[in-house]
């Protein structure tokens, strides 16, 4: 293909298709020659502008999408962080509850032991509730909410157990005090014999046969038989005099004292601590006595009372 200029007003385009085929001439008016490149150029510029515009739009769209993705990703990270922190709190709370439960179990055993409650057949721990059916995947927000609710209920359970623990501790200390008082209160026979030869109250004196007041119980017994402390306490006094013979006076609690007279032997000393049922002396017939027996007296706030009130029925 080549350009041939014949006249200044137009151009002839010679087209040779094959070597032996005839040559074709196409005459092109000159103005067309000028307009065509301009049209082509305009088309190129136009499509170029359109291309630039489309590219900008795409770029903007991508930026928006990238930002949205970043935001979603950050939000996911925050959710995961929140969940992790919630889970850590729940685990911590569960551990505290487990410890507290263990403590309560020990306390329960202690209370049972103190109150002589026979331990029940070991109760099986409640079976884990069976779960079935399809599970629903929770959204991130709902998951955080659920974890937070669980945590709150665990905190509440822990608070309730603290209350229960405090109450049990109070019951335990009340029971311990009760047990202490029981130990310090006369409640057992001071000798193995249960035979009372002379009761508490007015009687005729065994020596003078005149009416007199007998301030204790005379309990039958052989010389050398054990005399037992009827309650725990402190030895207030031991001694001998012509009336009481060898005697022991014990101090207990709430103004209570017990006195043991006519002993053949004293096995403790003033100031000693004694326990309930402890052997403190031996039956005899010392002092103003007609035969071997134990004279047993109980005093309340300095006044003798009927010892039978402090003996088992
Ligand atoms: Zn007597």
Coordinates of C-alpha atoms and ligand atoms in Angstrom, one line a residue:
X1 CA 0.0 0.0 0.0
X2 CA 1.4 3.4 -0.8
X3 CA 0.2 6.9 -1.1
X4 CA 0.4 8.7 -4.6
X5 CA -0.1 12.3 -5.0
X6 CA -1.5 13.3 -8.3
X7 CA -3.5 16.5 -7.7
X8 CA -3.3 18.7 -4.7
X9 CA -7.1 18.3 -3.9
X10 CA -7.2 14.5 -3.5
X11 CA -5.1 11.4 -2.8
X12 CA -5.3 8.1 -4.6
X13 CA -4.9 4.9 -2.6
X14 CA -3.4 2.0 -4.6
X15 CA -4.4 -1.4 -3.3
X16 CA -2.6 -4.5 -4.5
X17 CA -4.2 -7.7 -3.1
X18 CA -2.1 -10.3 -4.9
X19 CA 1.0 -10.3 -7.2
X20 CA -0.9 -11.2 -10.3
X21 CA -4.3 -9.6 -9.5
X22 CA -5.3 -6.2 -10.8
X23 CA -4.3 -3.1 -8.9
X24 CA -7.2 -1.1 -7.3
X25 CA -7.1 2.6 -6.9
X26 CA -9.2 4.4 -4.3
X27 CA -9.4 8.1 -4.6
X28 CA -9.7 9.9 -1.3
X29 CA -10.6 13.6 -1.2
X30 CA -8.0 15.6 0.7
X31 CA -10.4 17.0 3.4
X32 CA -11.3 13.4 4.4
X33 CA -7.6 12.8 5.0
X34 CA -7.6 15.7 7.4
X35 CA -10.8 14.8 9.2
X36 CA -10.2 11.1 9.7
X37 CA -7.1 11.4 11.9
X38 CA -8.9 14.0 13.9
X39 CA -11.9 11.7 14.4
X40 CA -9.5 8.9 15.3
X41 CA -7.7 11.1 17.7
X42 CA -11.0 12.3 19.3
X43 CA -12.1 8.7 19.6
X44 CA -8.8 7.7 21.3
X45 CA -8.9 10.7 23.7
X46 CA -12.5 10.0 24.4
X47 CA -12.0 6.3 25.2
X48 CA -8.9 7.3 27.2
X49 CA -10.8 9.7 29.3
X50 CA -13.5 7.1 29.8
X51 CA -10.8 4.6 30.8
X52 CA -9.3 7.0 33.4
X53 CA -12.8 7.7 34.8
X54 CA -13.6 4.0 35.1
X55 CA -10.2 3.3 36.7
X56 CA -10.7 6.0 39.3
X57 CA -14.1 4.7 40.2
X58 CA -12.7 1.2 40.6
X59 CA -9.9 2.5 42.7
X60 CA -12.3 4.4 45.0
X61 CA -14.6 1.4 45.2
X62 CA -11.6 -0.8 46.2
X63 CA -10.5 1.7 48.8
X64 CA -14.0 1.7 50.4
X65 CA -14.1 -2.1 50.3
X66 CA -10.7 -2.3 51.8
X67 CA -11.7 0.0 54.6
X68 CA -14.8 -1.9 55.2
X69 CA -12.9 -5.1 55.4
X70 CA -10.3 -3.6 57.7
X71 CA -13.1 -2.3 60.0
X72 CA -14.8 -5.7 60.0
X73 CA -11.5 -7.3 60.7
X74 CA -10.8 -5.0 63.6
X75 CA -14.3 -5.5 65.0
X76 CA -13.7 -9.3 64.8
X77 CA -10.4 -8.9 66.7
X78 CA -12.2 -6.8 69.3
X79 CA -14.9 -9.5 69.7
X80 CA -12.3 -12.2 70.1
X81 CA -10.4 -10.1 72.7
X82 CA -13.6 -9.5 74.6
X83 CA -14.5 -13.2 74.4
X84 CA -11.1 -14.2 75.6
X85 CA -11.2 -11.9 78.5
X86 CA -14.7 -13.1 79.4
X87 CA -13.6 -16.7 79.2
X88 CA -10.6 -15.9 81.5
X89 CA -13.0 -14.4 84.0
X90 CA -15.3 -17.3 83.8
X91 CA -12.5 -19.8 84.3
X92 CA -11.2 -17.8 87.3
X93 CA -14.7 -17.6 88.8
X94 CA -15.3 -21.3 88.3
X95 CA -12.0 -22.0 90.1
X96 CA -13.1 -19.8 93.0
X97 CA -16.4 -21.6 93.2
X98 CA -14.8 -25.0 93.1
X99 CA -12.5 -23.9 96.1
X100 CA -15.5 -22.5 97.9
X101 CA -17.5 -25.7 97.4
X102 CA -14.6 -27.7 98.7
X103 CA -14.5 -25.4 101.8
X104 CA -18.2 -25.8 102.3
X105 CA -18.0 -29.6 102.1
X106 CA -15.4 -29.6 104.8
X107 CA -17.5 -27.2 106.9
X108 CA -20.5 -29.4 106.4
X109 CA -18.6 -32.5 107.6
X110 CA -17.4 -30.5 110.6
X111 CA -21.0 -29.4 111.5
X112 CA -22.3 -32.9 111.0
X113 CA -19.6 -34.2 113.3
X114 CA -20.3 -31.6 116.0
X115 CA -24.0 -32.0 115.9
X116 CA -23.7 -35.8 115.9
X117 CA -25.5 -35.9 112.5
X118 CA -24.9 -39.3 110.9
X119 CA -23.3 -38.7 107.5
X120 CA -25.8 -39.5 104.8
X121 CA -25.0 -41.9 102.1
X122 CA -22.7 -40.0 99.9
X123 CA -25.0 -38.0 97.6
X124 CA -24.1 -38.3 94.0
X125 CA -23.2 -35.0 92.5
X126 CA -26.0 -33.8 90.3
X127 CA -25.7 -35.3 86.8
X128 CA -24.7 -32.8 84.1
X129 CA -27.9 -31.8 82.4
X130 CA -28.2 -33.7 79.1
X131 CA -28.2 -31.5 76.1
X132 CA -29.5 -32.4 72.7
X133 CA -30.9 -31.1 69.5
X134 CA -29.2 -28.9 67.1
X135 CA -26.9 -26.2 68.3
X136 CA -27.1 -22.7 67.0
X137 CA -24.1 -20.7 66.2
X138 CA -24.2 -17.4 68.1
X139 CA -23.2 -14.2 66.6
X140 CA -20.2 -12.5 68.0
X141 CA -22.2 -9.9 69.9
X142 CA -24.6 -12.5 71.3
X143 CA -21.7 -14.7 72.3
X144 CA -20.1 -11.8 74.3
X145 CA -23.5 -11.2 75.9
X146 CA -24.0 -14.9 76.7
X147 CA -20.5 -15.1 78.2
X148 CA -21.1 -12.0 80.2
X149 CA -24.4 -13.3 81.5
X150 CA -22.8 -16.6 82.5
X151 CA -20.0 -14.7 84.3
X152 CA -22.6 -12.6 86.2
X153 CA -24.5 -15.7 87.3
X154 CA -21.3 -17.3 88.4
X155 CA -20.4 -14.2 90.4
X156 CA -23.9 -14.3 92.0
X157 CA -23.5 -18.0 92.8
X158 CA -20.1 -17.2 94.4
X159 CA -21.7 -14.5 96.5
X160 CA -24.5 -16.8 97.6
X161 CA -22.0 -19.4 98.6
X162 CA -20.0 -16.8 100.6
X163 CA -23.3 -16.1 102.5
X164 CA -23.9 -19.8 103.1
X165 CA -20.3 -20.2 104.2
X166 CA -20.7 -17.4 106.7
X167 CA -23.9 -18.8 108.1
X168 CA -22.4 -22.3 108.4
X169 CA -19.3 -20.8 110.2
X170 CA -21.7 -19.1 112.6
X171 CA -23.6 -22.4 113.2
X172 CA -20.3 -24.2 113.7
X173 CA -19.1 -21.7 116.2
X174 CA -22.5 -21.8 118.0
X175 CA -22.2 -25.6 118.1
X176 CA -18.7 -25.5 119.4
X177 CA -19.8 -23.1 122.2
X178 CA -22.7 -25.4 123.0
X179 CA -20.3 -28.3 123.1
X180 CA -18.0 -26.4 125.4
X181 CA -20.8 -25.4 127.8
X182 CA -22.0 -29.1 127.8
X183 CA -18.5 -30.2 128.8
X184 CA -18.4 -27.6 131.6
X185 CA -21.9 -28.4 132.9
X186 CA -22.2 -31.4 135.4
X187 CA -24.2 -34.1 133.7
X188 CA -22.8 -37.5 134.7
X189 CA -22.7 -39.6 137.9
X190 CA -19.5 -38.9 139.9
X191 CA -19.2 -42.6 140.9
X192 CA -19.9 -45.9 139.3
X193 CA -22.7 -46.6 141.8
X194 CA -26.2 -45.2 141.2
X195 CA -27.4 -46.0 144.7
X196 CA -28.4 -42.9 146.7
X197 CA -28.4 -43.5 150.4
X198 CA -29.5 -40.0 151.4
X199 CA -31.1 -37.4 149.1
X200 CA -31.0 -33.6 149.0
X201 CA -33.2 -31.7 151.4
X202 CA -34.4 -31.9 155.0
X203 CA -33.8 -35.1 156.9
X204 CA -33.0 -36.3 160.3
X205 CA -29.3 -36.0 161.1
X206 CA -27.6 -39.5 161.1
X207 CA -25.7 -38.5 164.3
X208 CA -28.1 -36.4 166.3
X209 CA -31.4 -37.6 164.7
X210 CA -32.6 -34.0 164.9
X211 CA -34.1 -32.3 161.7
X212 CA -31.3 -31.0 159.5
X213 CA -30.7 -29.9 155.9
X214 CA -28.7 -32.2 153.7
X215 CA -27.1 -30.1 151.0
X216 CA -26.0 -32.9 148.6
X217 CA -26.5 -36.6 147.6
X218 CA -24.9 -39.5 149.5
X219 CA -23.9 -42.0 146.9
X220 CA -23.1 -45.5 148.0
X221 CA -19.7 -46.9 147.3
X222 CA -16.7 -48.9 148.6
X223 CA -13.5 -47.3 149.9
X224 CA -11.2 -47.0 147.0
X225 CA -13.9 -46.8 144.3
X226 CA -13.2 -44.0 141.7
X227 CA -14.6 -40.5 142.1
X228 CA -15.1 -38.8 138.7
X229 CA -15.4 -35.1 137.9
X230 CA -19.0 -34.6 136.8
X231 CA -17.9 -31.8 134.4
X232 CA -14.8 -30.3 133.0
X233 CA -13.3 -27.4 135.0
X234 CA -10.6 -26.2 137.3
X235 CA -9.7 -27.5 140.7
X236 CA -10.7 -24.6 143.0
X237 CA -9.7 -26.2 146.3
X238 CA -8.7 -29.5 147.9
X239 CA -8.3 -30.2 151.6
X240 CA -9.3 -31.9 154.8
X241 CA -11.5 -30.9 157.7
X242 CA -13.2 -32.8 160.5
X243 CA -16.6 -32.3 158.9
X244 CA -16.0 -32.9 155.2
X245 CA -12.9 -35.2 155.5
X246 CA -10.8 -35.1 152.4
X247 CA -12.7 -33.0 149.9
X248 CA -12.4 -31.5 146.4
X249 CA -14.1 -28.4 145.1
X250 CA -14.3 -27.9 141.3
X251 CA -15.1 -24.7 139.4
X252 CA -17.1 -25.1 136.1
X253 CA -19.0 -22.5 134.2
X254 CA -21.8 -20.0 134.8
X255 CA -21.5 -20.1 138.6
X256 CA -21.5 -23.8 138.8
X257 CA -19.3 -25.7 141.3
X258 CA -19.2 -29.4 142.4
X259 CA -17.9 -30.7 145.8
X260 CA -16.8 -34.3 146.6
X261 CA -16.4 -35.2 150.3
X262 CA -15.3 -38.0 152.7
X263 CA -12.6 -39.2 150.2
X264 CA -10.0 -41.8 151.0
X265 CA -7.6 -40.2 148.4
X266 CA -7.3 -37.0 146.4
X267 CA -5.6 -37.5 143.0
X268 CA -5.5 -33.9 141.7
X269 CA -4.2 -30.5 143.0
X270 CA -5.5 -27.0 143.3
X271 CA -5.3 -25.2 139.9
X272 CA -5.4 -28.4 137.8
X273 CA -7.6 -28.6 134.8
X274 CA -10.0 -31.6 134.8
X275 CA -12.1 -33.1 132.0
X276 CA -15.5 -34.5 132.4
X277 CA -15.3 -38.2 133.6
X278 CA -11.7 -37.8 134.8
X279 CA -10.8 -39.8 137.9
X280 CA -10.0 -37.2 140.6
X281 CA -10.2 -39.2 143.9
X282 CA -11.3 -42.3 145.8
X283 CA -14.4 -43.0 147.8
X284 CA -13.7 -43.2 151.6
X285 CA -15.3 -42.4 155.0
X286 CA -13.2 -39.5 156.2
X287 CA -14.7 -36.7 158.3
X288 CA -18.2 -36.8 159.7
X289 CA -19.3 -40.1 158.1
X290 CA -21.0 -43.2 159.2
X291 CA -19.5 -45.4 156.4
X292 CA -17.8 -45.3 153.0
X293 CA -19.8 -43.2 150.6
X294 CA -19.5 -40.1 148.4
X295 CA -21.1 -36.9 149.4
X296 CA -21.7 -35.1 146.2
X297 CA -22.8 -31.4 146.1
X298 CA -23.6 -29.0 143.3
X299 CA -23.5 -25.2 143.9
X300 CA -25.0 -22.6 141.7
X301 CA -23.9 -19.0 142.4
X302 CA -22.8 -20.0 145.9
X303 CA -26.0 -21.8 146.9
X304 CA -26.4 -25.6 147.0
X305 CA -28.9 -27.0 144.5
X306 CA -30.4 -30.5 144.1
X307 CA -27.6 -32.5 142.3
X308 CA -30.3 -34.6 140.6
X309 CA -31.0 -31.7 138.3
X310 CA -27.5 -32.3 136.9
X311 CA -27.6 -36.1 136.6
X312 CA -28.7 -38.1 133.6
X313 CA -32.4 -39.2 133.8
Ligands
LIG1 ZN1 -23.9 -36.3 152.7

